[in-house]
PDB file of C-alpha atoms and ligand atoms in Angstrom:
ATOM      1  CA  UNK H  12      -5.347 -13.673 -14.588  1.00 71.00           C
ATOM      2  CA  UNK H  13      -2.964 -10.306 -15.226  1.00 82.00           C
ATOM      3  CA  UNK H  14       0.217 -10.830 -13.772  1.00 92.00           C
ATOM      4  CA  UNK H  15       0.185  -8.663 -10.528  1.00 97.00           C
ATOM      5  CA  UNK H  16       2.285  -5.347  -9.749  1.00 98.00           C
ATOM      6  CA  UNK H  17       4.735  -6.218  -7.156  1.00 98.00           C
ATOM      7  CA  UNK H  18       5.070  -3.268  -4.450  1.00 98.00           C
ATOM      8  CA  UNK H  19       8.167  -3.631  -2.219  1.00 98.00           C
ATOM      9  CA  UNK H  20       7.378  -1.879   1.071  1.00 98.00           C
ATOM     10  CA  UNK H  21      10.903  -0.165   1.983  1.00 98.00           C
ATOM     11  CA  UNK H  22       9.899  -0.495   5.682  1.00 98.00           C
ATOM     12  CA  UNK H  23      12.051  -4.238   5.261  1.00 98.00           C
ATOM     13  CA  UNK H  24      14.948  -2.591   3.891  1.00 98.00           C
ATOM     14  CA  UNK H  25      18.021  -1.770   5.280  1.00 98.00           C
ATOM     15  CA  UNK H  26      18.221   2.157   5.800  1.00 97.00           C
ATOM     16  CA  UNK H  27      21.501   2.361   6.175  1.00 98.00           C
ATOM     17  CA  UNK H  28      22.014   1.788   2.528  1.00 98.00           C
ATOM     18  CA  UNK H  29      18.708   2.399   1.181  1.00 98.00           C
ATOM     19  CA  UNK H  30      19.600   3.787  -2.061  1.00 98.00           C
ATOM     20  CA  UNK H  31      21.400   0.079  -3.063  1.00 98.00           C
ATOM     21  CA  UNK H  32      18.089  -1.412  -1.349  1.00 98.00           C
ATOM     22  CA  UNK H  33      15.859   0.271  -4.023  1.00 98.00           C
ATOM     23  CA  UNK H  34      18.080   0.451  -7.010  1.00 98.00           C
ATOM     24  CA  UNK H  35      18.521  -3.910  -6.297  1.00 98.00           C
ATOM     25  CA  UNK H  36      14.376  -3.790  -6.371  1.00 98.00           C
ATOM     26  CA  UNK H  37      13.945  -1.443  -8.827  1.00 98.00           C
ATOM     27  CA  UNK H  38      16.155  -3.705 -11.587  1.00 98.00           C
ATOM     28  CA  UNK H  39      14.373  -6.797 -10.342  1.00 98.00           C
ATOM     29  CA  UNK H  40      11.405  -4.885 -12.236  1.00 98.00           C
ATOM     30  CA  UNK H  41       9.075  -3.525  -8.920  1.00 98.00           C
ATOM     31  CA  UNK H  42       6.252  -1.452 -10.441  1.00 98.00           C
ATOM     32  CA  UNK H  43       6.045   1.204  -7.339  1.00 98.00           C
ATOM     33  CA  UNK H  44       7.341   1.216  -3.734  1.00 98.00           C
ATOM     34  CA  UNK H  45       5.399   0.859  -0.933  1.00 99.00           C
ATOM     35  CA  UNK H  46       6.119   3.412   1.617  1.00 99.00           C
ATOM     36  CA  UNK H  47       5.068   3.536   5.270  1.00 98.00           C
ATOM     37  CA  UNK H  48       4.696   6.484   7.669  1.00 99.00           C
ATOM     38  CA  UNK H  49       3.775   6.003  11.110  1.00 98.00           C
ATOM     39  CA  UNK H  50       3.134   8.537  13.545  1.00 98.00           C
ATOM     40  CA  UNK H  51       3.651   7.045  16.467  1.00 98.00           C
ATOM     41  CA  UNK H  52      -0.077   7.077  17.967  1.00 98.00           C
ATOM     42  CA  UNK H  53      -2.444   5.665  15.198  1.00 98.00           C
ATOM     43  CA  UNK H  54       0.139   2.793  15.687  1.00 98.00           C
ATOM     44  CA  UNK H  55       2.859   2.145  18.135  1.00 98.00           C
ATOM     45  CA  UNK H  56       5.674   2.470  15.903  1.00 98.00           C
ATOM     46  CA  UNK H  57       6.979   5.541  14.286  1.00 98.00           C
ATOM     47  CA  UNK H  58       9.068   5.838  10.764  1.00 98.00           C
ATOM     48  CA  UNK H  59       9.543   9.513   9.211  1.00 98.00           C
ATOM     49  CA  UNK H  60       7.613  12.198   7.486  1.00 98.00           C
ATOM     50  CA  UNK H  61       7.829  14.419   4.280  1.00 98.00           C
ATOM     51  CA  UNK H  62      11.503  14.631   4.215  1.00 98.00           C
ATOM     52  CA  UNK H  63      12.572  11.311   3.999  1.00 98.00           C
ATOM     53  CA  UNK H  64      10.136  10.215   1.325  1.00 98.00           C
ATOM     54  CA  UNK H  65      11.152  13.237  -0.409  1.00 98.00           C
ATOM     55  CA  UNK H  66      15.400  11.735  -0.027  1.00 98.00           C
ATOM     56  CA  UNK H  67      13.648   8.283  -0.862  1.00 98.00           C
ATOM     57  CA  UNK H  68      12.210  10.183  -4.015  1.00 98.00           C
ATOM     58  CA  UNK H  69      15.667  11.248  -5.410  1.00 98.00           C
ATOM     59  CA  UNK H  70      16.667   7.633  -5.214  1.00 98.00           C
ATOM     60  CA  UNK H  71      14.449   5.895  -7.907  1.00 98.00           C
ATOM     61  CA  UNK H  72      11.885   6.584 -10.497  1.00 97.00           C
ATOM     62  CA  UNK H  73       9.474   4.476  -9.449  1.00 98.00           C
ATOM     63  CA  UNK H  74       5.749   5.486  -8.424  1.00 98.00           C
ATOM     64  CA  UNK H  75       5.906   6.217  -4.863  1.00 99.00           C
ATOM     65  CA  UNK H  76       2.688   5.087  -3.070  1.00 99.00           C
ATOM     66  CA  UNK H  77       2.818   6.620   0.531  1.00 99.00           C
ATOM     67  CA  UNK H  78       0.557   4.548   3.247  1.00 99.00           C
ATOM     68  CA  UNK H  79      -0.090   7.052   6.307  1.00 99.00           C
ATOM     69  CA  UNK H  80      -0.765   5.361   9.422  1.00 99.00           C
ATOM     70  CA  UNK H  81      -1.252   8.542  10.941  1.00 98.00           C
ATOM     71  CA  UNK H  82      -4.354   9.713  13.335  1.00 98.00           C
ATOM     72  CA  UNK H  83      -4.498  12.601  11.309  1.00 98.00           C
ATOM     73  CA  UNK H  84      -2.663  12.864   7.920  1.00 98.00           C
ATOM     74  CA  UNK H  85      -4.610  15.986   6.410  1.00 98.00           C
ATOM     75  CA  UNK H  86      -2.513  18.595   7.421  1.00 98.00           C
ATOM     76  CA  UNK H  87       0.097  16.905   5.566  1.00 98.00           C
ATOM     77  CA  UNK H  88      -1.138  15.857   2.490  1.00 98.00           C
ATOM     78  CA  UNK H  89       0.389  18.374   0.520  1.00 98.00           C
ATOM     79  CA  UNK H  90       3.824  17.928   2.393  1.00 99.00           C
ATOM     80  CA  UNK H  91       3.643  14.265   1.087  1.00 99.00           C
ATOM     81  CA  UNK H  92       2.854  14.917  -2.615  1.00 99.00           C
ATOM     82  CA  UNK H  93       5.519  17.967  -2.885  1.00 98.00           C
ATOM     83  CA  UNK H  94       7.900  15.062  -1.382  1.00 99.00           C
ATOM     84  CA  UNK H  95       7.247  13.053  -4.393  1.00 98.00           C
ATOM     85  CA  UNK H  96       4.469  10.668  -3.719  1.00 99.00           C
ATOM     86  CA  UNK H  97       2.493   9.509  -6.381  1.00 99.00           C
ATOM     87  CA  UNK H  98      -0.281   8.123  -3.992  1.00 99.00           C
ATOM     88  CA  UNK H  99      -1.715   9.125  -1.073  1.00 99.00           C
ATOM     89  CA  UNK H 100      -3.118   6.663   1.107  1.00 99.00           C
ATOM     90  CA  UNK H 101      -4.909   7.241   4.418  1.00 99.00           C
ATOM     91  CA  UNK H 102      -6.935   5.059   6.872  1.00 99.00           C
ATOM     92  CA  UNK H 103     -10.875   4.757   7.492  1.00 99.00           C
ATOM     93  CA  UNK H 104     -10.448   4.791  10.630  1.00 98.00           C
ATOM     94  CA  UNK H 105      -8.360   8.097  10.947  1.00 98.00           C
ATOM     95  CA  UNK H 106     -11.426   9.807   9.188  1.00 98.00           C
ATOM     96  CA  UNK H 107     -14.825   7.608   8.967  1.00 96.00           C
ATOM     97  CA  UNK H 108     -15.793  10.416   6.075  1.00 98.00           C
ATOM     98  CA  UNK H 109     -12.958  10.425   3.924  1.00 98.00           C
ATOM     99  CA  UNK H 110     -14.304  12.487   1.722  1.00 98.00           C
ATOM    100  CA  UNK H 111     -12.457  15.991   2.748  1.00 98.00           C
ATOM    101  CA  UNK H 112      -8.591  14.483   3.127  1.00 98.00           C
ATOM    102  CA  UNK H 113      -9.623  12.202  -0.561  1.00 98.00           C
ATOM    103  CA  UNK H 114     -10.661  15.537  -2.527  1.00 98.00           C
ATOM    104  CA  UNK H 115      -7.281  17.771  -1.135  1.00 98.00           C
ATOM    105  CA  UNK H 116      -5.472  14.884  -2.100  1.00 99.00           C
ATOM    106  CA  UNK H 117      -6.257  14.838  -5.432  1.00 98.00           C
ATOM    107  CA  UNK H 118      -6.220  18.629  -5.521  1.00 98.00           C
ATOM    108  CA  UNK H 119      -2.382  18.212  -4.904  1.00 98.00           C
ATOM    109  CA  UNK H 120      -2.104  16.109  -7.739  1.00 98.00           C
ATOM    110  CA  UNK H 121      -1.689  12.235  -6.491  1.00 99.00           C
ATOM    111  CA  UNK H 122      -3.535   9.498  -6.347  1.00 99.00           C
ATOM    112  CA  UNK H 123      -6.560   9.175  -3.610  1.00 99.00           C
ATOM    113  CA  UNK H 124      -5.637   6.115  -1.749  1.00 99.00           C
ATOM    114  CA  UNK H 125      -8.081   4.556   0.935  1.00 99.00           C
ATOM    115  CA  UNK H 126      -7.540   1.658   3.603  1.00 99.00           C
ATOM    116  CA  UNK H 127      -8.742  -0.333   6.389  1.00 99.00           C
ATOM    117  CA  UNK H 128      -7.604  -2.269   9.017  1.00 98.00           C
ATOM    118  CA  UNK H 129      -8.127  -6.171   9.559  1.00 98.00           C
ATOM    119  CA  UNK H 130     -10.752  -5.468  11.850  1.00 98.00           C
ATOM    120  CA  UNK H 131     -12.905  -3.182  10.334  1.00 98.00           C
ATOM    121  CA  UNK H 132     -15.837  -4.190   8.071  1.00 98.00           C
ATOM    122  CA  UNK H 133     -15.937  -3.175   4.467  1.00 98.00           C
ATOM    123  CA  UNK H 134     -19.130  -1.797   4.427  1.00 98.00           C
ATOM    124  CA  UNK H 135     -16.999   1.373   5.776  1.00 98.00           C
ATOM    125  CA  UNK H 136     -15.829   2.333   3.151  1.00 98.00           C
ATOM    126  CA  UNK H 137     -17.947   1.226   0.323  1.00 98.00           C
ATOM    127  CA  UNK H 138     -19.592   4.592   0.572  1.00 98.00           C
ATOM    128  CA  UNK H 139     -16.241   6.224  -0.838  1.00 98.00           C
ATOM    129  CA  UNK H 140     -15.565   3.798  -3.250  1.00 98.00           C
ATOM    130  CA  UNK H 141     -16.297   5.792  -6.238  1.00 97.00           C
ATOM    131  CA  UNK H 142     -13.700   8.344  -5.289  1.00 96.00           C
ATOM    132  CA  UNK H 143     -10.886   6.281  -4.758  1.00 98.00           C
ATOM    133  CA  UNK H 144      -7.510   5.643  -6.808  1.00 99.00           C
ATOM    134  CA  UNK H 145      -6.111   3.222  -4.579  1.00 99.00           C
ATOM    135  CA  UNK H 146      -8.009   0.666  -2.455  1.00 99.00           C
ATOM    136  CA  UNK H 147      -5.157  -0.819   0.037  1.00 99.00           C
ATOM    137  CA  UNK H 148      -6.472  -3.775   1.719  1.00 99.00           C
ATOM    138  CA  UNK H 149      -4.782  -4.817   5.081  1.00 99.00           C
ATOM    139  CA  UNK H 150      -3.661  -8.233   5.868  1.00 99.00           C
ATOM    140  CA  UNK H 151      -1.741  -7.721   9.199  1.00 98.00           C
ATOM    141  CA  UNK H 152      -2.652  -5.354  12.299  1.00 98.00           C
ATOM    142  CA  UNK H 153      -0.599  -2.049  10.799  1.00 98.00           C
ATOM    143  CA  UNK H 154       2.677  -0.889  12.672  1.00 98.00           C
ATOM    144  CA  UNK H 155       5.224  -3.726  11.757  1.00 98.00           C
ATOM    145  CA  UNK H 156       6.626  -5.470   8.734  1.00 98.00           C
ATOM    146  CA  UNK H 157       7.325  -9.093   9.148  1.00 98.00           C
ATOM    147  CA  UNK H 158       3.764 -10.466  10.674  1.00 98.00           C
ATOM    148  CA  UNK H 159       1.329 -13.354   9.671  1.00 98.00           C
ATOM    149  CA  UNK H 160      -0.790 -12.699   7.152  1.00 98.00           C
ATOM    150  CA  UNK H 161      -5.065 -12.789   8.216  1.00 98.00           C
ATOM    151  CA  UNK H 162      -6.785 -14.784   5.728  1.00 98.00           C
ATOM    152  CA  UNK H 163     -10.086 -12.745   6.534  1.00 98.00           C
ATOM    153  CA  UNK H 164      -8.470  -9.989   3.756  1.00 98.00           C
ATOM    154  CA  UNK H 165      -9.202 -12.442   1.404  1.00 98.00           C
ATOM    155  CA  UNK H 166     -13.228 -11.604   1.323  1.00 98.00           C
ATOM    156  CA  UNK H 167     -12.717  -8.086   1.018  1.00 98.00           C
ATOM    157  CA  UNK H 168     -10.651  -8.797  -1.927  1.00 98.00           C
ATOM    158  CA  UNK H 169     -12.949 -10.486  -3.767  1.00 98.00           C
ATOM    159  CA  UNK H 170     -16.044  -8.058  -2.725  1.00 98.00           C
ATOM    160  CA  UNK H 171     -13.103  -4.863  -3.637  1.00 98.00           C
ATOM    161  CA  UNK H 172     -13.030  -6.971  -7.266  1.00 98.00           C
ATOM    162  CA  UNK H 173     -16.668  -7.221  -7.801  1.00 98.00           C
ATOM    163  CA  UNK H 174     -17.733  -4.166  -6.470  1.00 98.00           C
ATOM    164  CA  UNK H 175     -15.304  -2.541  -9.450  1.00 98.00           C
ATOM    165  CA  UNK H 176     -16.161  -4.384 -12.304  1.00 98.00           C
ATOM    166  CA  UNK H 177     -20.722  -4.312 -11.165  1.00 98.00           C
ATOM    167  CA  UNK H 178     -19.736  -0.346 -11.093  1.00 98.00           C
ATOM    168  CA  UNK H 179     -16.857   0.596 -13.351  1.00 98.00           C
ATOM    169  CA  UNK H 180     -15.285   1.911 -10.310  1.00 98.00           C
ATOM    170  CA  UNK H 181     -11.507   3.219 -11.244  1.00 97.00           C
ATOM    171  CA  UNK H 182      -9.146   2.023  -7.866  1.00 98.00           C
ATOM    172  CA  UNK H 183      -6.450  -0.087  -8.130  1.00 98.00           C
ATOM    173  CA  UNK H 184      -6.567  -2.901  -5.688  1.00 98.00           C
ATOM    174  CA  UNK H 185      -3.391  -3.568  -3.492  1.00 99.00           C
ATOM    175  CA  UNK H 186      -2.823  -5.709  -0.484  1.00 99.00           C
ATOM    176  CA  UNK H 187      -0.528  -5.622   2.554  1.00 99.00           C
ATOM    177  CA  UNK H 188       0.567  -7.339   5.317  1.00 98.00           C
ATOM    178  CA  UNK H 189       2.441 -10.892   5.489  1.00 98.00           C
ATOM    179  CA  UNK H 190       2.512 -10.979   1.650  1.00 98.00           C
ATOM    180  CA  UNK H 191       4.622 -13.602   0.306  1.00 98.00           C
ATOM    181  CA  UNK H 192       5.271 -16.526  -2.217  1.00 98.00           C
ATOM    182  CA  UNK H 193       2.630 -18.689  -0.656  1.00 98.00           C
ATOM    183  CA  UNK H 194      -0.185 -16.008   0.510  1.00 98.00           C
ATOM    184  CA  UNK H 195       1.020 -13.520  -2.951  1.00 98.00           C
ATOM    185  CA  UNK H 196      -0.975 -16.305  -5.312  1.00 98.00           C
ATOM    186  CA  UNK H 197      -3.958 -16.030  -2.707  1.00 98.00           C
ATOM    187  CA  UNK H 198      -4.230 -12.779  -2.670  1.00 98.00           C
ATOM    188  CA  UNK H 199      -4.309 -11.939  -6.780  1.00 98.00           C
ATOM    189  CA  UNK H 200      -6.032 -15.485  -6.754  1.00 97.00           C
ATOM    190  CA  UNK H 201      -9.230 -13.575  -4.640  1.00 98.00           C
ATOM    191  CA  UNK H 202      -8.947  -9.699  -6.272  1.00 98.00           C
ATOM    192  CA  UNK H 203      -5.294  -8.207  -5.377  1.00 98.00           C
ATOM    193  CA  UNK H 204      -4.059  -6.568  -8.435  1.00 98.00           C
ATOM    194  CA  UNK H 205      -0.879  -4.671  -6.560  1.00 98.00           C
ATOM    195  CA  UNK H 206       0.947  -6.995  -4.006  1.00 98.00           C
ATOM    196  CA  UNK H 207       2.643  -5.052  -1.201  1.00 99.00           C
ATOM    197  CA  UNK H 208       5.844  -7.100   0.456  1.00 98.00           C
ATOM    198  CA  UNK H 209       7.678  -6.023   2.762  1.00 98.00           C
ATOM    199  CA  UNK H 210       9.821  -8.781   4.480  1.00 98.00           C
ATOM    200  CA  UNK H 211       9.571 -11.458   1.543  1.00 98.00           C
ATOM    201  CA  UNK H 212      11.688  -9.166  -0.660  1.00 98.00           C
ATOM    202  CA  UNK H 213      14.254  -7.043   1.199  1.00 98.00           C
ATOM    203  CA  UNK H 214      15.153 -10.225   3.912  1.00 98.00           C
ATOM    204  CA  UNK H 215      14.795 -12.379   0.673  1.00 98.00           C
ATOM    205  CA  UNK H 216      18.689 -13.779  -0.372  1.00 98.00           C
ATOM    206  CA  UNK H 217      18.278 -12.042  -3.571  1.00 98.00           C
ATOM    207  CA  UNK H 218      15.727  -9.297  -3.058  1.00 98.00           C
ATOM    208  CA  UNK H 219      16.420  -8.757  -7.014  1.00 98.00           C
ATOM    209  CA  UNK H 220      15.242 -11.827  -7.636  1.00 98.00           C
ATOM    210  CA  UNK H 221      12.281 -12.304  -5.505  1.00 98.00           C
ATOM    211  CA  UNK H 222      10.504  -9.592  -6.929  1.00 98.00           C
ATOM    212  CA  UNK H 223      10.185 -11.745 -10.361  1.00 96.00           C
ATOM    213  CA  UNK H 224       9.800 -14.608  -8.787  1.00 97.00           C
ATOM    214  CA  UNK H 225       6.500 -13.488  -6.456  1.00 97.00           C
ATOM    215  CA  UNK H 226       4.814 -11.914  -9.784  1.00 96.00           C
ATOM    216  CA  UNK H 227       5.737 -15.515 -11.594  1.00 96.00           C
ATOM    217  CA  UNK H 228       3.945 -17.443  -8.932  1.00 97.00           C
ATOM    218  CA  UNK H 229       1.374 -14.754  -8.349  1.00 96.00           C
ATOM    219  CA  UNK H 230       0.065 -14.715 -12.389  1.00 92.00           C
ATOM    220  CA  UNK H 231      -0.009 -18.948 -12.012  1.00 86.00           C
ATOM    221  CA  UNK H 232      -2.569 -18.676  -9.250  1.00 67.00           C
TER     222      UNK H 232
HETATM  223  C1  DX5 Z  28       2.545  -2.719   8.141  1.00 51.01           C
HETATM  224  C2  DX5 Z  28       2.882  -1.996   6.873  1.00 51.01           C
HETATM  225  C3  DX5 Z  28       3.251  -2.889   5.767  1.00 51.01           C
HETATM  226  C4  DX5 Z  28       4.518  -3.665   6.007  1.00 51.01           C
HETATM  227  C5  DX5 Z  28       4.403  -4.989   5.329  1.00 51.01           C
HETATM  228  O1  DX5 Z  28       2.157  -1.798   9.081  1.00 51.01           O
HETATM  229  O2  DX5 Z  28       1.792  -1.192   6.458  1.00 51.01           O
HETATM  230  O3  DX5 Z  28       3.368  -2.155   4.551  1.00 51.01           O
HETATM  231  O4  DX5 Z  28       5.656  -3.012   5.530  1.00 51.01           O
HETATM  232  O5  DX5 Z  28       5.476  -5.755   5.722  1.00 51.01           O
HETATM  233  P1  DX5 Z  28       5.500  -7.343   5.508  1.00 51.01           P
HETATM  234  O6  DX5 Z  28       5.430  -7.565   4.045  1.00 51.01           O
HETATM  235  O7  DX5 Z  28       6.795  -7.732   6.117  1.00 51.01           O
HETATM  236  O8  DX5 Z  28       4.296  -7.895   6.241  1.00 51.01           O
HETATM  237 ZN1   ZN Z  29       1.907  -0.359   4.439  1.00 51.01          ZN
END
């Protein structure tokens, strides 16, 4: 098995020095950063918009893949990719045809990312699947960093992995939610090739090292 990318999802960081948050990260070799918007309605929690991801850009070089938990993200699309993210990543269940927000995405010039709550089947979006760039599976109920991950992710893994290779389908697989040195093996172990982690790395003692450490135990399985 490939050694997985490791994602750190800033939402665990602390904001009042962010830029020493991602710079510690960032030289403990994470891939891209995991970045959450929440609107305040398709979840009950609310983070920031455009402008802070595009501050958050300035800060690092790393791939910036943006996860909108937002009832409805299309409108800013373009506000997000200006800002500096590399993928865009929207919810199923803001837009059961995905089709529309996927296309303007890429029109801007990122990365079409698609997810799906705990709850929802795949079957919902496997009509989409050829159009995707980023297949974000969800292992916790989205709003809040530090929660249990839901072993039922582990299925649509595996389906998200054969699904790619029976079609030659182009998305990177990444999961999130409750991802860390015990459920991190799982997760690559069943299809996972980008492991978001939120909690496990910035409340880690040395988030710097952490981010090795969960792709060494990842790539043993
Ligand atoms: C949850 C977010 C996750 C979160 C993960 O709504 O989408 O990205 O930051 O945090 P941990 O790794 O702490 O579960
Ligand atoms: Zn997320």
């Amino acid at each position: 098995m490939n050694a997985p990318l490791i994602a750190p999802s800033i939402l665990a960081a602390d904001f009042s020095r962010l830029g020493e948050e991602i710079a510690r990260v960032e030289q403990g070799g994470a891939d891209l950063l995991h970045v959450d918007v929440m609107d305040g309605h398709f979840v009950p929690n609310l983070t920031f918009g455009p402008m802070i991801v595009k501050a958050i850009d300035k800060l690092t070089r790393l791939r910036l893949s943006t996860h909108l938990m937002m009832t409805d993200p299309e409108p800013f699309a373009e506000a997000f990719v200006k800002a500096g993210s590399d993928d865009v990543i929207v919810h199923i269940e803001s837009y059961p045809d995905p089709r529309r927000v996927l296309g303007k995405i890429q029109g801007f010039g990122a990365r079409r990312g698609l997810t799906l709550n705990p709850e929802t089947p795949f079957e919902a979006i496997e009509p989409f699947l050829k159009d995707v760039d980023v297949l974000l599976v969800m292992s916790v109920h989205p709003g809040f960093g530090g929660q249990a991950f839901i072993p039922e992710a582990l299925p649509k893994l595996t389906r998200a992995r054969e699904l790619k290779s029976r079609h030659g389908y182009a998305y990177e697989i990444h999961i999130d939610g409750g991802i860390d040195l015990d459920t991190g093996p799982k997760a690559a172990e069943a299809g996972a090739e980008v492991l978001v982690a939120g909690s496990a790395i910035f409340k880690a003692p040395d988030p710097r090292a952490r981010v090795e450490e969960m792709r060494r135990v990842a790539a043993q399985g």
